[in-house]
mmCIF file of C-alpha atoms in Angstrom:
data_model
loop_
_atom_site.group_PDB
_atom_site.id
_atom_site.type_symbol
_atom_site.label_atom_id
_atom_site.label_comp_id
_atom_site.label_asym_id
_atom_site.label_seq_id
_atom_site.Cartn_x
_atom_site.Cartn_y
_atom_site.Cartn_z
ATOM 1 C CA UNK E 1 96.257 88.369 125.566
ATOM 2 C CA UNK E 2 96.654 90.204 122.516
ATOM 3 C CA UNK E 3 96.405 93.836 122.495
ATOM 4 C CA UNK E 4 95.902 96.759 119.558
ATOM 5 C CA UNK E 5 97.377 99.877 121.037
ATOM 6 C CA UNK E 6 96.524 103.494 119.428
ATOM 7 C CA UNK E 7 98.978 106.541 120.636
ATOM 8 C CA UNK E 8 97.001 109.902 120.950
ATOM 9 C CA UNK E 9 94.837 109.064 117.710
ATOM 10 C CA UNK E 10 93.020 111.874 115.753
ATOM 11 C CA UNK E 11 90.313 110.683 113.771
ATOM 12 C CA UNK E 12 87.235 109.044 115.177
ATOM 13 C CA UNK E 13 86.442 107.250 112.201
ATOM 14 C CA UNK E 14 89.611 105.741 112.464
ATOM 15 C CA UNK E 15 89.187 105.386 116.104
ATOM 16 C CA UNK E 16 85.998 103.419 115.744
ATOM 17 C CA UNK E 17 86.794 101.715 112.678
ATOM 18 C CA UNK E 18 90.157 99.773 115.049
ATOM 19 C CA UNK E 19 87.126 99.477 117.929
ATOM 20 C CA UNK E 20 85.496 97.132 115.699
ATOM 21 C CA UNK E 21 88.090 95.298 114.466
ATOM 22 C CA UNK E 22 89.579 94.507 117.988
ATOM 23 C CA UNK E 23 86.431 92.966 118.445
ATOM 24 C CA UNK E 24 85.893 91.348 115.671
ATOM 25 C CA UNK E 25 89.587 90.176 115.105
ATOM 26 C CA UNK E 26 89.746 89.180 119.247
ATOM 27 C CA UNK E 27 91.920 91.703 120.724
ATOM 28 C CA UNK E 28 91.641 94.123 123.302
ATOM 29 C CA UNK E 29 92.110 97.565 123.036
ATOM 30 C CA UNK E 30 93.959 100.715 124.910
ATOM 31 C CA UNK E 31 94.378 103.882 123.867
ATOM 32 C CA UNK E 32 97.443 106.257 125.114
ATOM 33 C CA UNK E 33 97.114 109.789 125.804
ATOM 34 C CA UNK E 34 94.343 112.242 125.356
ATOM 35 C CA UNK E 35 92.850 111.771 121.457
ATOM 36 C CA UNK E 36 92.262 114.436 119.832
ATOM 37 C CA UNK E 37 88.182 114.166 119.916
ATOM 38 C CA UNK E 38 86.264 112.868 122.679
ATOM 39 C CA UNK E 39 85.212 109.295 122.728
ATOM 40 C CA UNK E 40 81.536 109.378 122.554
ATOM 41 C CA UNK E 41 81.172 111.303 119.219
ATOM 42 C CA UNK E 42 78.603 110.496 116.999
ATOM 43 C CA UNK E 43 81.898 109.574 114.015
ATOM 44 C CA UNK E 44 83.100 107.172 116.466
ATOM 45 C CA UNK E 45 80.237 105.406 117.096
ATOM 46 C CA UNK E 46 79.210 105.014 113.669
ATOM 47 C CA UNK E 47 82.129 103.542 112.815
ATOM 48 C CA UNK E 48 82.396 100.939 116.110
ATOM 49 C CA UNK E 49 78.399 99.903 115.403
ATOM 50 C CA UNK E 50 77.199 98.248 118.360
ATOM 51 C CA UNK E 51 80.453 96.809 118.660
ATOM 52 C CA UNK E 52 81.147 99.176 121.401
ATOM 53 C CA UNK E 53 78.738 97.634 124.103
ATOM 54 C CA UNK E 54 81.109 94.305 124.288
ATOM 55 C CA UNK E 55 84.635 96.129 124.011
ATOM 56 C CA UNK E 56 86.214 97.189 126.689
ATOM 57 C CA UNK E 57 88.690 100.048 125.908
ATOM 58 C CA UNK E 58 91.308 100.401 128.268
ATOM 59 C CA UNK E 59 92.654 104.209 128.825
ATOM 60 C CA UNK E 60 96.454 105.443 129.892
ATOM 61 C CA UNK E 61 97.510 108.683 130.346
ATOM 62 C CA UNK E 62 100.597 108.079 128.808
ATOM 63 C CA UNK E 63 103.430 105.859 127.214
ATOM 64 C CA UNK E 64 105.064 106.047 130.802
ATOM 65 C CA UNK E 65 101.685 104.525 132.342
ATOM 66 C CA UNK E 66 101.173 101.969 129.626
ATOM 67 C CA UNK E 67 104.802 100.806 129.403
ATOM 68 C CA UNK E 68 104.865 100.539 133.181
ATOM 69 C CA UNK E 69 101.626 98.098 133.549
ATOM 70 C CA UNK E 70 102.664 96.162 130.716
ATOM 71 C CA UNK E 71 106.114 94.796 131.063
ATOM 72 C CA UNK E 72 104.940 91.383 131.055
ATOM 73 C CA UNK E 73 104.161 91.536 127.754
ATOM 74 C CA UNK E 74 106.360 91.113 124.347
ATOM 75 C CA UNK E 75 105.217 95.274 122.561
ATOM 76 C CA UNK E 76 105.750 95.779 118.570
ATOM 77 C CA UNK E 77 106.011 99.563 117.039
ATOM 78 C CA UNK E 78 104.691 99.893 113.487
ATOM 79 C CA UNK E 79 106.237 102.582 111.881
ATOM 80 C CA UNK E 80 107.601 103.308 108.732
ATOM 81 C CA UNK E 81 110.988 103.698 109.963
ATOM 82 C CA UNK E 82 111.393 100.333 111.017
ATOM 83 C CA UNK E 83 114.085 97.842 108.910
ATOM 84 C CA UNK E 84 112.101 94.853 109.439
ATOM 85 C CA UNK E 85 109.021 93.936 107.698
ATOM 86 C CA UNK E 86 105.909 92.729 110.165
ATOM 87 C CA UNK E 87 105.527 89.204 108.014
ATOM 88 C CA UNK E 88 109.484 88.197 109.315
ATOM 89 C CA UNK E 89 108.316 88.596 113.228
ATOM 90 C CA UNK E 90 107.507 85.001 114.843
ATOM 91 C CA UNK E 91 103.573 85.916 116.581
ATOM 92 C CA UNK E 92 102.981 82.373 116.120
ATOM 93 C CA UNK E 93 102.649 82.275 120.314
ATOM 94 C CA UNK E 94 98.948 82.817 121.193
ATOM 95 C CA UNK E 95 99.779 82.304 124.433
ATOM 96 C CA UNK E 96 101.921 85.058 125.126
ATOM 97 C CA UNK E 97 101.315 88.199 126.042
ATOM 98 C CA UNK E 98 101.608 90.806 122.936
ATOM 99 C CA UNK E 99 100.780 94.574 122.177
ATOM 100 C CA UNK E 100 100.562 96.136 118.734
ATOM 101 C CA UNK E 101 101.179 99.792 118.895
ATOM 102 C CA UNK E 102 100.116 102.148 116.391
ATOM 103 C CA UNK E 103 100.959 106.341 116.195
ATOM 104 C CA UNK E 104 99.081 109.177 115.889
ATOM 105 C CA UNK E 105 97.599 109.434 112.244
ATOM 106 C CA UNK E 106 99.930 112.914 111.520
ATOM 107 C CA UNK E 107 103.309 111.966 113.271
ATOM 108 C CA UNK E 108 103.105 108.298 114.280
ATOM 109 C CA UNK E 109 105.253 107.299 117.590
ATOM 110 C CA UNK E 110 107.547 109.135 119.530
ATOM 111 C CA UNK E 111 110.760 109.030 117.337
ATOM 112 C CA UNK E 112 112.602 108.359 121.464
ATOM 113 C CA UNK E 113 110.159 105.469 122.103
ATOM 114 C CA UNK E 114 111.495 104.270 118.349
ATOM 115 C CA UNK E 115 114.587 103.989 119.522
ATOM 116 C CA UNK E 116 114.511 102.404 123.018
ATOM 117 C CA UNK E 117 112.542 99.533 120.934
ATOM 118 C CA UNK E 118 114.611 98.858 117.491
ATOM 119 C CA UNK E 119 113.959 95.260 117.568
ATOM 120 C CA UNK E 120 110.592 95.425 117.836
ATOM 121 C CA UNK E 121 109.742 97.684 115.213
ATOM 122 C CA UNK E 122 107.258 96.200 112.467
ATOM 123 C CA UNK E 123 107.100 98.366 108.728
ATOM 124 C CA UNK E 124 104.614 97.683 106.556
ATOM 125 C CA UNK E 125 105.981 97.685 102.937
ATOM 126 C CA UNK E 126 104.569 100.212 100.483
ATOM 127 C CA UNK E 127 104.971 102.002 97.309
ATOM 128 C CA UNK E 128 107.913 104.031 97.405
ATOM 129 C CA UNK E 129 106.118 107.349 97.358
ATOM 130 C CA UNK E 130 103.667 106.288 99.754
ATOM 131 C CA UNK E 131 103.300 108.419 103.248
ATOM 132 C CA UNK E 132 101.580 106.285 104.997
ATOM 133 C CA UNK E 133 98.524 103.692 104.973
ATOM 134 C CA UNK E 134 95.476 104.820 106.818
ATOM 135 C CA UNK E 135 95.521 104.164 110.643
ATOM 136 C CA UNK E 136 92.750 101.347 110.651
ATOM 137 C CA UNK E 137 94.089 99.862 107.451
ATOM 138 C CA UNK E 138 96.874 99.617 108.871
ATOM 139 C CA UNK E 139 96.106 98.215 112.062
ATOM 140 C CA UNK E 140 93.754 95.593 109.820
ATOM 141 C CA UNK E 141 97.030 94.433 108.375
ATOM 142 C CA UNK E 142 99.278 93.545 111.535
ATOM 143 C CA UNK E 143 95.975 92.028 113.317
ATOM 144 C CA UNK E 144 95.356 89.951 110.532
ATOM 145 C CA UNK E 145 98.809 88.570 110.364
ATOM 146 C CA UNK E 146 98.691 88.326 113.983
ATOM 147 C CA UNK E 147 96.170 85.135 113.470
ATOM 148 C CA UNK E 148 97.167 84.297 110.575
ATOM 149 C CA UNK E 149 100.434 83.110 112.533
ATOM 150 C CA UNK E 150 98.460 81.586 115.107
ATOM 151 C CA UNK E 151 95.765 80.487 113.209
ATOM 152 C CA UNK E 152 92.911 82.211 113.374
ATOM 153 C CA UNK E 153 92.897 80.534 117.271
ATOM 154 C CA UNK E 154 89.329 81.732 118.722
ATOM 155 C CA UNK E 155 87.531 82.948 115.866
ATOM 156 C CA UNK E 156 84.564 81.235 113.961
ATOM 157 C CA UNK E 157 86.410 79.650 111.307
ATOM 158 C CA UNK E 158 82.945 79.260 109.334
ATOM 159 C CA UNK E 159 79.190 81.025 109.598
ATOM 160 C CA UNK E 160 78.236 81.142 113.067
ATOM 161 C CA UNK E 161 75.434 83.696 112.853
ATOM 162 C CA UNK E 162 73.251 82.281 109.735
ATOM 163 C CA UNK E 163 74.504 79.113 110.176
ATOM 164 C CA UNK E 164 77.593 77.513 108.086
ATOM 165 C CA UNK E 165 74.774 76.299 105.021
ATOM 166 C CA UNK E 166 73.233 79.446 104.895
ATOM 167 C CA UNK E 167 74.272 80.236 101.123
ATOM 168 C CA UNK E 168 72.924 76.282 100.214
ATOM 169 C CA UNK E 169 69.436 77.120 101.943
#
């Protein structure tokens, strides 16, 4: 099971933007903490589509809760503090158990859950002047190195919904 993870986020574009891609991309989704908007605004759903009626978003109160009930599974941290860059982690295992966690969009993780977890932090390199990427952009990055590594294990590999000729029709 692979799993995005989104600490207290703050935008519901963003928000919905990661719902789709979990779906589309094949991984499940939890979100930590309270957001900062309420999960059934009208941003959010124009942003999942009618992705929303097939994902099921799992909810945790906290990082204590979520830690807890997943300790069978191998967690990453992308933040910009990390020293290692999210291409040099091995994800090539599709059969383990793995969680991607992303911060909130204005302070990112807990700087104490950064430390209890220095090997697993992922960075995403950027310009040197860069901030930060956007949340879903971001997230659209590890996932898709995610199956890259295990190659692209589960998803349509060609046009499943007009049919693979449909450009030769």
């Amino acid at each position: 099971m692979r799993k995005i993870v989104l600490f207290q986020p703050e935008k519901p574009g963003n928000t919905g933007n990661v719902m789709r891609l979990s779906m589309a991309l094949d991984f499940s989704l939890a979100i930590v903490g309270e957001p900062s908007f309420s999960l059934s605004e009208k941003a959010l759903k124009r942003a999942a589509m009618d992705y929303l009626l097939t994902l099921n978003v799992e909810r945790y109160k906290d990082l204590d809760e979520f830690l807890d009930k997943h300790k069978n599974y191998e967690g990453y941290f992308v933040t910009r503090y990390a020293k290692k860059v999210y291409s040099d982690f091995d994800l090539k295992d599709h059969e383990k158990n793995q969680f991607y966690m992303f911060g909130k969009e204005s302070t990112g993780l807990p700087k104490e859950l950064l430390k209890n977890h220095l090997d697993h932090l992922m960075r995403i390199p950027m310009a040197i002047n860069a901030r930060s990427l956007n949340l879903a952009d971001s997230v659209s990055i590890i996932a898709g190195e995610v199956n890259r590594q295990q190659n692209y294990q589960g998803l349509a590999l060609e046009e499943s919904i007009k049919g693979k000729d449909f450009i030769l029709q």
